[in-house]
Amino acid sequence: MTNSAVEMMPNKEETEQFDLLHLPDPSITLPLHLPLPTQSFLKAAISLKEQVVEGTWNCKQGWRGESKDATVYTGLLGTAFACLRSFEATGNEQDLLLCDEIVDTCAGVAANSKRHVTFLCGRAGVYAIGAVVAHYRNDHQRRHLFLDLFIEMAQEKALPVGPDEGGFGMSYELLYGRTGFLWAALFINKHLGQETLPRSLLMPVVEAVIAGGRVGASDNMDCPLMYRWHGTRYWGAAHGLAGILHVLLHFPLSREDIEDVKGTLRYMVRNRFPHSGNYPSSEGNLRDKLVQWAHGATGVAITLCKAAQVFSDDREFRDAAVEAGEVVWKKGLVRKVGLADGTSGNAYAFLSLYRLTGDKVYEDRAKAFAGFLCGNSSNLVADNTTLRGDHAFSLFQGLAGVACLFFDVASPENSRFPGFEL
């Protein structure tokens, strides 16, 4: 697959949704009356992870076709991420060893691909996962190797360049832009220590993202920050506001920056669809169909949960997160299975709400969605003509993401959306 084909794949704004189970009343408990026990989800997670490994690594067929997709999003590195999550859940050292081997293969591809510097779709994912795995294996030499590669990449001049210096060459969104780089840095610091990658390296990029958002919103007095990707002002997590703001909320911001982040979130809440409560996929888009992580209420709900944690004195963000979660409960059980635009991604909105509120209803809702996938994920992937080749096993389009969900519903207090939550 060419770089351009890979880059356009996550942008599925026109993709239709198909409800498999209609839940007209959010209080309905039909799918909750026989919840699967925790051990069943853990067993299902391990089994599905092994199926993903068999389909992407043990098949001994090398790279399928001419495509060498080494990304976390749709490529082989997503298998490594699933193995890392399995290690975190089970302590199985074989998962860590396998993850290390896959990273080596992906690093060879990344060395010849300098286009993107993000966690999900670029070199940063290879170096970040490589450094974390080496850290857990006490391999100091490889840890330093991957950290050095990451720091070398971080010195790319386009990253910290603001609009005043003509810094519009690199996008700002999560999949291919500057916040995707920042997320990879946060991932490293979470696992290796908060000052592993110092603020002095990261904050200029944060400041460039804020500055770019202000320039992008200069024609809209109601919204402090706005960004464009391929000319469209997206709101979702993949390419738009929800993803960018979620990353910014992890950094120490000035009072002015905080007010702009809050103001942008408030603008989104005020301008959601009034009848459904769902969120537009992009500025001015009137199509109220997409309820998923990439576009719609799911990604926004997770970002609002983070905002509610950071701004704990502002009840409005917690309330808005709960309201967005109700939209996902009504509309979020869909034919696709992946994290980006399927049921597994939508289930993470409930896990985020559970960690925020402690309300067991959200744990039950996450398990309801996961339980549905337990019995149907393989068939849904087989029936879905939009999934071809390795995408059926990928993290964001296929079964690797479902495996991560199963690990997380088995331990909901420790759950986090892969490549999005920390």
Short mmCIF file of C-alpha atoms in Angstrom, two decimals:
data_model
loop_
_atom_site.label_atom_id
_atom_site.label_comp_id
_atom_site.label_asym_id
_atom_site.label_seq_id
_atom_site.Cartn_x
_atom_site.Cartn_y
_atom_site.Cartn_z
CA MET A 1 0.00 0.00 0.00
CA THR A 2 1.33 3.41 -0.89
CA ASN A 3 1.83 6.13 1.69
CA SER A 4 -1.00 8.14 0.17
CA ALA A 5 -3.38 5.18 0.36
CA VAL A 6 -2.49 4.54 3.98
CA GLU A 7 -2.89 8.22 4.83
CA MET A 8 -6.38 8.48 3.39
CA MET A 9 -7.71 5.26 4.88
CA PRO A 10 -8.63 6.55 8.39
CA ASN A 11 -10.66 9.40 6.89
CA LYS A 12 -14.00 7.59 6.54
CA GLU A 13 -16.35 10.50 7.08
CA GLU A 14 -18.70 9.16 4.40
CA THR A 15 -18.81 5.63 5.83
CA GLU A 16 -22.31 4.52 6.77
CA GLN A 17 -23.14 2.87 10.08
CA PHE A 18 -25.33 -0.20 10.44
CA ASP A 19 -26.97 -0.90 13.79
CA LEU A 20 -27.04 -4.60 14.64
CA LEU A 21 -28.94 -4.19 17.89
CA HIS A 22 -31.27 -1.25 18.32
CA LEU A 23 -31.38 0.19 21.83
CA PRO A 24 -34.06 2.91 21.75
CA ASP A 25 -33.99 3.49 25.47
CA PRO A 26 -30.64 4.04 27.23
CA SER A 27 -32.02 2.42 30.38
CA ILE A 28 -32.75 -0.85 28.57
CA THR A 29 -30.88 -3.77 30.16
CA LEU A 30 -31.46 -6.54 27.63
CA PRO A 31 -27.78 -7.08 26.73
CA LEU A 32 -26.71 -6.80 30.38
CA HIS A 33 -28.73 -9.59 31.96
CA LEU A 34 -26.05 -12.24 31.40
CA PRO A 35 -22.71 -10.43 31.76
CA LEU A 36 -19.62 -12.49 31.04
CA PRO A 37 -17.30 -13.03 34.03
CA THR A 38 -13.94 -11.30 34.10
CA GLN A 39 -12.01 -14.50 33.45
CA SER A 40 -14.04 -15.12 30.31
CA PHE A 41 -12.95 -11.77 28.89
CA LEU A 42 -9.34 -12.41 29.85
CA LYS A 43 -9.42 -15.83 28.22
CA ALA A 44 -11.03 -14.35 25.10
CA ALA A 45 -8.40 -11.60 25.00
CA ILE A 46 -5.50 -14.06 25.13
CA SER A 47 -7.07 -16.28 22.50
CA LEU A 48 -7.78 -13.38 20.16
CA LYS A 49 -4.28 -11.94 20.65
CA GLU A 50 -2.84 -15.30 19.63
CA GLN A 51 -5.06 -15.32 16.55
CA VAL A 52 -3.77 -11.86 15.64
CA VAL A 53 -0.16 -12.99 16.08
CA GLU A 54 -0.79 -16.06 13.94
CA GLY A 55 -2.38 -14.00 11.21
CA THR A 56 0.25 -11.26 11.07
CA TRP A 57 3.50 -12.73 12.35
CA ASN A 58 3.57 -16.53 12.62
CA CYS A 59 2.06 -17.01 9.17
CA LYS A 60 5.64 -16.95 7.78
CA GLN A 61 4.35 -15.26 4.66
CA GLY A 62 6.30 -12.06 5.24
CA TRP A 63 4.68 -8.82 4.21
CA ARG A 64 1.50 -9.47 2.30
CA GLY A 65 1.61 -8.17 -1.26
CA GLU A 66 3.86 -5.18 -1.85
CA SER A 67 2.61 -3.35 1.22
CA LYS A 68 4.98 -2.84 4.10
CA ASP A 69 2.68 -1.25 6.65
CA ALA A 70 4.66 -0.99 9.88
CA THR A 71 2.24 1.40 11.60
CA VAL A 72 0.37 1.00 14.86
CA TYR A 73 -2.86 2.02 13.12
CA THR A 74 -3.28 -0.63 10.43
CA GLY A 75 0.08 -2.37 10.30
CA LEU A 76 2.30 -4.89 11.99
CA LEU A 77 3.18 -2.58 14.88
CA GLY A 78 -0.43 -2.87 16.04
CA THR A 79 0.29 -6.54 16.75
CA ALA A 80 3.26 -5.46 18.85
CA PHE A 81 1.01 -3.07 20.78
CA ALA A 82 -1.50 -5.87 21.44
CA CYS A 83 1.34 -8.07 22.72
CA LEU A 84 2.49 -5.28 25.01
CA ARG A 85 -1.03 -4.91 26.38
CA SER A 86 -1.15 -8.68 26.89
CA PHE A 87 2.10 -8.53 28.85
CA GLU A 88 0.72 -5.74 31.04
CA ALA A 89 -2.39 -7.81 31.76
CA THR A 90 -0.82 -11.24 32.24
CA GLY A 91 2.90 -10.74 32.93
CA ASN A 92 3.74 -13.25 30.19
CA GLU A 93 7.36 -12.59 29.22
CA GLN A 94 6.84 -14.32 25.87
CA ASP A 95 4.54 -11.46 24.87
CA LEU A 96 7.31 -9.00 25.62
CA LEU A 97 9.85 -10.99 23.62
CA LEU A 98 7.48 -11.26 20.68
CA CYS A 99 6.77 -7.54 20.84
CA ASP A 100 10.51 -6.86 20.74
CA GLU A 101 10.96 -9.05 17.66
CA ILE A 102 8.12 -7.32 15.81
CA VAL A 103 9.52 -3.90 16.68
CA ASP A 104 12.83 -4.90 15.07
CA THR A 105 11.07 -5.70 11.81
CA CYS A 106 9.07 -2.48 11.90
CA ALA A 107 12.18 -0.44 12.71
CA GLY A 108 13.74 -1.58 9.46
CA VAL A 109 10.77 -0.21 7.54
CA ALA A 110 10.67 3.00 9.58
CA ALA A 111 14.32 3.70 8.77
CA ASN A 112 13.34 4.03 5.10
CA SER A 113 10.18 6.04 5.72
CA LYS A 114 10.71 9.55 7.04
CA ARG A 115 7.32 10.98 6.14
CA HIS A 116 5.42 10.81 9.43
CA VAL A 117 6.57 11.30 13.03
CA THR A 118 3.46 10.20 14.94
CA PHE A 119 2.68 7.28 17.22
CA LEU A 120 -0.17 5.78 15.22
CA CYS A 121 1.11 6.28 11.68
CA GLY A 122 4.81 7.09 11.86
CA ARG A 123 8.30 6.45 13.19
CA ALA A 124 7.44 7.67 16.68
CA GLY A 125 5.34 4.57 17.29
CA VAL A 126 8.25 2.26 16.48
CA TYR A 127 10.72 4.14 18.67
CA ALA A 128 8.27 4.63 21.55
CA ILE A 129 7.16 1.01 21.74
CA GLY A 130 10.75 -0.15 21.21
CA ALA A 131 12.01 1.97 24.11
CA VAL A 132 9.20 0.82 26.42
CA VAL A 133 9.70 -2.86 25.64
CA ALA A 134 13.46 -2.55 26.11
CA HIS A 135 12.83 -0.82 29.44
CA TYR A 136 10.64 -3.67 30.68
CA ARG A 137 13.20 -6.22 29.47
CA ASN A 138 16.00 -4.35 31.28
CA ASP A 139 17.83 -4.03 27.99
CA HIS A 140 19.55 -0.70 28.58
CA GLN A 141 21.40 -0.69 25.28
CA ARG A 142 18.22 -1.01 23.19
CA ARG A 143 16.42 1.44 25.47
CA HIS A 144 19.06 4.07 24.76
CA LEU A 145 19.06 3.21 21.06
CA PHE A 146 15.35 3.85 20.64
CA LEU A 147 15.39 6.92 22.83
CA ASP A 148 18.24 8.37 20.80
CA LEU A 149 16.31 7.69 17.59
CA PHE A 150 13.25 9.36 19.07
CA ILE A 151 15.21 12.44 20.18
CA GLU A 152 16.87 12.66 16.77
CA MET A 153 13.41 12.60 15.16
CA ALA A 154 12.14 15.17 17.70
CA GLN A 155 14.71 17.64 16.47
CA GLU A 156 12.97 17.87 13.11
CA LYS A 157 12.67 21.60 12.55
CA ALA A 158 9.06 21.58 11.39
CA LEU A 159 7.73 20.31 14.73
CA PRO A 160 8.17 23.44 16.90
CA VAL A 161 7.66 26.00 14.10
CA GLY A 162 4.64 28.21 14.77
CA PRO A 163 2.47 30.03 12.25
CA ASP A 164 4.38 33.27 12.75
CA GLU A 165 7.37 31.52 11.18
CA GLY A 166 5.29 30.04 8.39
CA GLY A 167 4.78 26.76 10.23
CA PHE A 168 1.87 25.33 8.27
CA GLY A 169 3.82 22.60 6.52
CA MET A 170 3.13 19.96 9.18
CA SER A 171 -0.42 19.20 10.27
CA TYR A 172 -1.54 19.28 13.90
CA GLU A 173 -3.86 16.27 14.20
CA LEU A 174 -3.31 12.95 15.96
CA LEU A 175 -2.78 10.49 13.12
CA TYR A 176 -0.21 12.35 11.03
CA GLY A 177 0.47 15.64 12.81
CA ARG A 178 2.25 17.23 15.72
CA THR A 179 -0.07 15.99 18.46
CA GLY A 180 0.62 12.46 17.24
CA PHE A 181 4.29 13.10 17.95
CA LEU A 182 3.46 14.58 21.36
CA TRP A 183 1.35 11.55 22.28
CA ALA A 184 4.28 9.25 21.54
CA ALA A 185 6.44 11.35 23.86
CA LEU A 186 3.80 11.14 26.59
CA PHE A 187 3.70 7.35 26.14
CA ILE A 188 7.45 7.14 26.66
CA ASN A 189 7.38 9.38 29.72
CA LYS A 190 4.54 7.43 31.28
CA HIS A 191 6.46 4.16 31.13
CA LEU A 192 10.04 5.35 31.55
CA GLY A 193 9.64 8.40 33.80
CA GLN A 194 8.16 11.86 33.41
CA GLU A 195 11.40 13.65 32.53
CA THR A 196 12.77 11.00 30.18
CA LEU A 197 11.85 13.38 27.38
CA PRO A 198 12.19 16.82 29.00
CA ARG A 199 9.66 19.63 28.82
CA SER A 200 12.23 21.75 27.04
CA LEU A 201 11.97 19.35 24.10
CA LEU A 202 8.18 19.07 24.06
CA MET A 203 6.74 22.42 25.12
CA PRO A 204 7.85 24.30 21.97
CA VAL A 205 5.77 21.82 19.97
CA VAL A 206 2.81 22.31 22.34
CA GLU A 207 3.14 26.07 21.92
CA ALA A 208 3.23 25.69 18.12
CA VAL A 209 0.02 23.62 18.24
CA ILE A 210 -1.75 26.25 20.36
CA ALA A 211 -0.54 29.05 18.10
CA GLY A 212 -1.65 27.19 15.00
CA GLY A 213 -5.10 26.67 16.48
CA ARG A 214 -5.49 30.36 17.21
CA VAL A 215 -4.60 31.29 13.67
CA GLY A 216 -6.94 28.61 12.35
CA ALA A 217 -9.80 30.05 14.43
CA SER A 218 -9.15 33.67 13.51
CA ASP A 219 -12.28 33.77 11.33
CA ASN A 220 -14.50 32.40 14.11
CA MET A 221 -14.91 34.62 17.16
CA ASP A 222 -16.82 31.90 19.06
CA CYS A 223 -14.14 29.19 18.90
CA PRO A 224 -10.64 29.94 20.25
CA LEU A 225 -8.85 27.03 18.50
CA MET A 226 -9.49 25.41 15.13
CA TYR A 227 -7.45 23.22 12.80
CA ARG A 228 -7.67 21.97 9.24
CA TRP A 229 -6.63 18.64 7.80
CA HIS A 230 -6.66 18.45 4.01
CA GLY A 231 -8.72 21.63 4.05
CA THR A 232 -11.48 20.35 6.36
CA ARG A 233 -12.01 21.51 9.95
CA TYR A 234 -12.55 18.15 11.63
CA TRP A 235 -13.97 17.74 15.13
CA GLY A 236 -13.20 14.07 15.76
CA ALA A 237 -10.35 12.28 17.46
CA ALA A 238 -8.50 11.04 14.39
CA HIS A 239 -7.96 14.30 12.52
CA GLY A 240 -9.59 17.03 14.53
CA LEU A 241 -10.33 18.90 17.70
CA ALA A 242 -11.12 15.98 20.00
CA GLY A 243 -7.76 14.34 19.36
CA ILE A 244 -5.73 17.55 19.49
CA LEU A 245 -7.37 18.84 22.68
CA HIS A 246 -7.04 15.47 24.37
CA VAL A 247 -3.26 15.57 23.91
CA LEU A 248 -2.97 19.22 24.97
CA LEU A 249 -4.80 18.41 28.22
CA HIS A 250 -1.79 16.32 29.32
CA PHE A 251 0.61 19.29 29.34
CA PRO A 252 1.13 22.21 31.73
CA LEU A 253 -0.56 25.12 29.97
CA SER A 254 -0.59 28.84 30.67
CA ARG A 255 -3.77 30.45 31.97
CA GLU A 256 -4.47 31.86 28.52
CA ASP A 257 -3.92 28.49 26.86
CA ILE A 258 -6.22 26.79 29.39
CA GLU A 259 -8.99 29.27 28.68
CA ASP A 260 -8.65 28.64 24.94
CA VAL A 261 -8.84 24.88 25.43
CA LYS A 262 -11.89 25.26 27.67
CA GLY A 263 -13.49 27.69 25.25
CA THR A 264 -13.02 25.30 22.35
CA LEU A 265 -14.59 22.42 24.29
CA ARG A 266 -17.52 24.65 25.25
CA TYR A 267 -17.94 25.66 21.61
CA MET A 268 -18.16 21.98 20.63
CA VAL A 269 -20.69 21.19 23.35
CA ARG A 270 -22.86 24.20 22.40
CA ASN A 271 -22.82 23.25 18.73
CA ARG A 272 -23.51 19.52 18.93
CA PHE A 273 -26.62 18.25 17.17
CA PRO A 274 -29.55 19.45 19.29
CA HIS A 275 -31.86 16.46 18.82
CA SER A 276 -29.44 13.53 19.10
CA GLY A 277 -26.66 15.07 21.19
CA ASN A 278 -24.12 13.68 18.74
CA TYR A 279 -21.17 15.73 17.47
CA PRO A 280 -20.54 16.76 13.84
CA SER A 281 -17.63 15.10 12.09
CA SER A 282 -16.45 18.51 10.87
CA GLU A 283 -17.30 22.19 11.14
CA GLY A 284 -20.60 22.92 9.40
CA ASN A 285 -21.31 19.28 8.50
CA LEU A 286 -25.01 18.53 9.00
CA ARG A 287 -24.80 14.73 8.59
CA ASP A 288 -25.74 13.21 11.94
CA LYS A 289 -24.74 9.59 11.31
CA LEU A 290 -21.28 8.84 12.61
CA VAL A 291 -20.94 7.71 16.23
CA GLN A 292 -17.39 6.43 16.55
CA TRP A 293 -13.95 7.31 17.83
CA ALA A 294 -12.74 8.84 14.57
CA HIS A 295 -15.81 11.01 14.03
CA GLY A 296 -18.64 11.68 16.47
CA ALA A 297 -19.60 11.35 20.10
CA THR A 298 -17.20 8.57 21.12
CA GLY A 299 -13.93 10.45 20.68
CA VAL A 300 -15.45 13.63 22.08
CA ALA A 301 -16.77 11.76 25.14
CA ILE A 302 -13.29 10.44 25.95
CA THR A 303 -11.78 13.90 25.56
CA LEU A 304 -14.48 15.41 27.78
CA CYS A 305 -13.68 12.77 30.41
CA LYS A 306 -10.07 13.91 30.37
CA ALA A 307 -11.18 17.55 30.60
CA ALA A 308 -13.39 16.68 33.56
CA GLN A 309 -10.37 15.18 35.33
CA VAL A 310 -8.07 18.11 34.56
CA PHE A 311 -10.69 20.80 35.30
CA SER A 312 -12.38 19.01 38.17
CA ASP A 313 -14.01 22.21 39.44
CA ASP A 314 -15.92 22.64 36.16
CA ARG A 315 -18.88 20.29 36.39
CA GLU A 316 -19.92 21.16 32.83
CA PHE A 317 -17.30 18.90 31.25
CA ARG A 318 -18.32 15.92 33.36
CA ASP A 319 -21.97 16.48 32.47
CA ALA A 320 -21.14 16.83 28.78
CA ALA A 321 -19.10 13.61 28.89
CA VAL A 322 -22.03 11.74 30.43
CA GLU A 323 -24.38 13.12 27.76
CA ALA A 324 -22.01 12.07 24.98
CA GLY A 325 -21.81 8.61 26.53
CA GLU A 326 -25.60 8.32 26.32
CA VAL A 327 -25.34 8.95 22.58
CA VAL A 328 -22.82 6.12 22.26
CA TRP A 329 -25.09 3.80 24.26
CA LYS A 330 -28.04 4.51 21.98
CA LYS A 331 -26.18 4.41 18.67
CA GLY A 332 -22.79 2.82 19.15
CA LEU A 333 -23.33 -0.91 18.56
CA VAL A 334 -22.34 -1.07 14.90
CA ARG A 335 -21.26 -3.58 12.28
CA LYS A 336 -17.58 -2.68 12.26
CA VAL A 337 -15.38 -3.99 15.05
CA GLY A 338 -12.32 -1.74 15.06
CA LEU A 339 -11.20 0.97 17.43
CA ALA A 340 -11.41 3.71 14.82
CA ASP A 341 -14.98 3.30 13.67
CA GLY A 342 -16.41 0.19 15.30
CA THR A 343 -17.96 -1.28 18.41
CA SER A 344 -14.68 -1.89 20.25
CA GLY A 345 -13.75 1.79 19.99
CA ASN A 346 -17.20 2.85 21.14
CA ALA A 347 -16.96 0.61 24.22
CA TYR A 348 -14.01 2.68 25.42
CA ALA A 349 -16.28 5.68 25.96
CA PHE A 350 -17.95 3.71 28.74
CA LEU A 351 -14.63 2.62 30.24
CA SER A 352 -13.54 6.27 30.35
CA LEU A 353 -16.81 7.24 32.02
CA TYR A 354 -16.43 4.40 34.51
CA ARG A 355 -12.99 5.63 35.55
CA LEU A 356 -14.32 9.19 35.77
CA THR A 357 -17.51 8.53 37.73
CA GLY A 358 -17.04 5.13 39.37
CA ASP A 359 -20.59 4.32 38.28
CA LYS A 360 -20.92 0.59 37.59
CA VAL A 361 -23.47 1.18 34.85
CA TYR A 362 -20.63 2.23 32.56
CA GLU A 363 -18.62 -0.88 33.34
CA ASP A 364 -21.72 -2.93 32.52
CA ARG A 365 -22.23 -1.08 29.26
CA ALA A 366 -18.62 -1.64 28.22
CA LYS A 367 -19.00 -5.33 29.02
CA ALA A 368 -22.26 -5.43 27.05
CA PHE A 369 -20.49 -4.16 23.93
CA ALA A 370 -17.50 -6.43 24.57
CA GLY A 371 -19.80 -9.39 25.17
CA PHE A 372 -21.48 -8.76 21.84
CA LEU A 373 -18.06 -8.80 20.17
CA CYS A 374 -17.05 -11.99 21.98
CA GLY A 375 -19.62 -13.90 20.00
CA ASN A 376 -19.55 -11.97 16.76
CA SER A 377 -16.19 -10.26 16.06
CA SER A 378 -14.70 -12.90 13.76
CA ASN A 379 -17.90 -13.20 11.74
CA LEU A 380 -18.26 -9.45 11.50
CA VAL A 381 -14.71 -9.11 10.21
CA ALA A 382 -15.29 -11.91 7.69
CA ASP A 383 -18.49 -10.24 6.46
CA ASN A 384 -17.04 -6.75 6.26
CA THR A 385 -15.86 -6.11 2.72
CA THR A 386 -14.03 -2.95 3.78
CA LEU A 387 -11.44 -5.03 5.63
CA ARG A 388 -8.85 -6.66 3.41
CA GLY A 389 -5.63 -8.53 4.09
CA ASP A 390 -3.89 -7.57 7.30
CA HIS A 391 -6.55 -5.02 8.21
CA ALA A 392 -8.70 -7.82 9.59
CA PHE A 393 -6.07 -8.27 12.30
CA SER A 394 -5.02 -4.64 12.69
CA LEU A 395 -5.29 -2.54 15.83
CA PHE A 396 -7.61 0.20 14.61
CA GLN A 397 -9.52 -1.63 11.88
CA GLY A 398 -9.64 -5.22 13.12
CA LEU A 399 -9.19 -7.85 15.78
CA ALA A 400 -6.08 -6.56 17.57
CA GLY A 401 -8.16 -3.66 18.87
CA VAL A 402 -10.89 -6.05 20.00
CA ALA A 403 -8.29 -8.07 21.92
CA CYS A 404 -7.15 -4.90 23.69
CA LEU A 405 -10.76 -4.14 24.61
CA PHE A 406 -11.17 -7.60 26.13
CA PHE A 407 -8.03 -7.10 28.23
CA ASP A 408 -9.40 -3.75 29.39
CA VAL A 409 -12.92 -4.83 30.32
CA ALA A 410 -11.28 -7.57 32.40
CA SER A 411 -9.62 -4.76 34.40
CA PRO A 412 -11.71 -1.63 33.75
CA GLU A 413 -10.03 0.51 36.39
CA ASN A 414 -6.77 0.18 34.42
CA SER A 415 -8.31 0.54 30.96
CA ARG A 416 -7.16 3.04 28.36
CA PHE A 417 -7.93 3.51 24.70
CA PRO A 418 -4.88 2.25 22.73
CA GLY A 419 -2.91 5.10 21.22
CA PHE A 420 -5.24 7.72 22.71
CA GLU A 421 -5.48 7.43 26.50
CA LEU A 422 -2.51 7.15 28.83
#
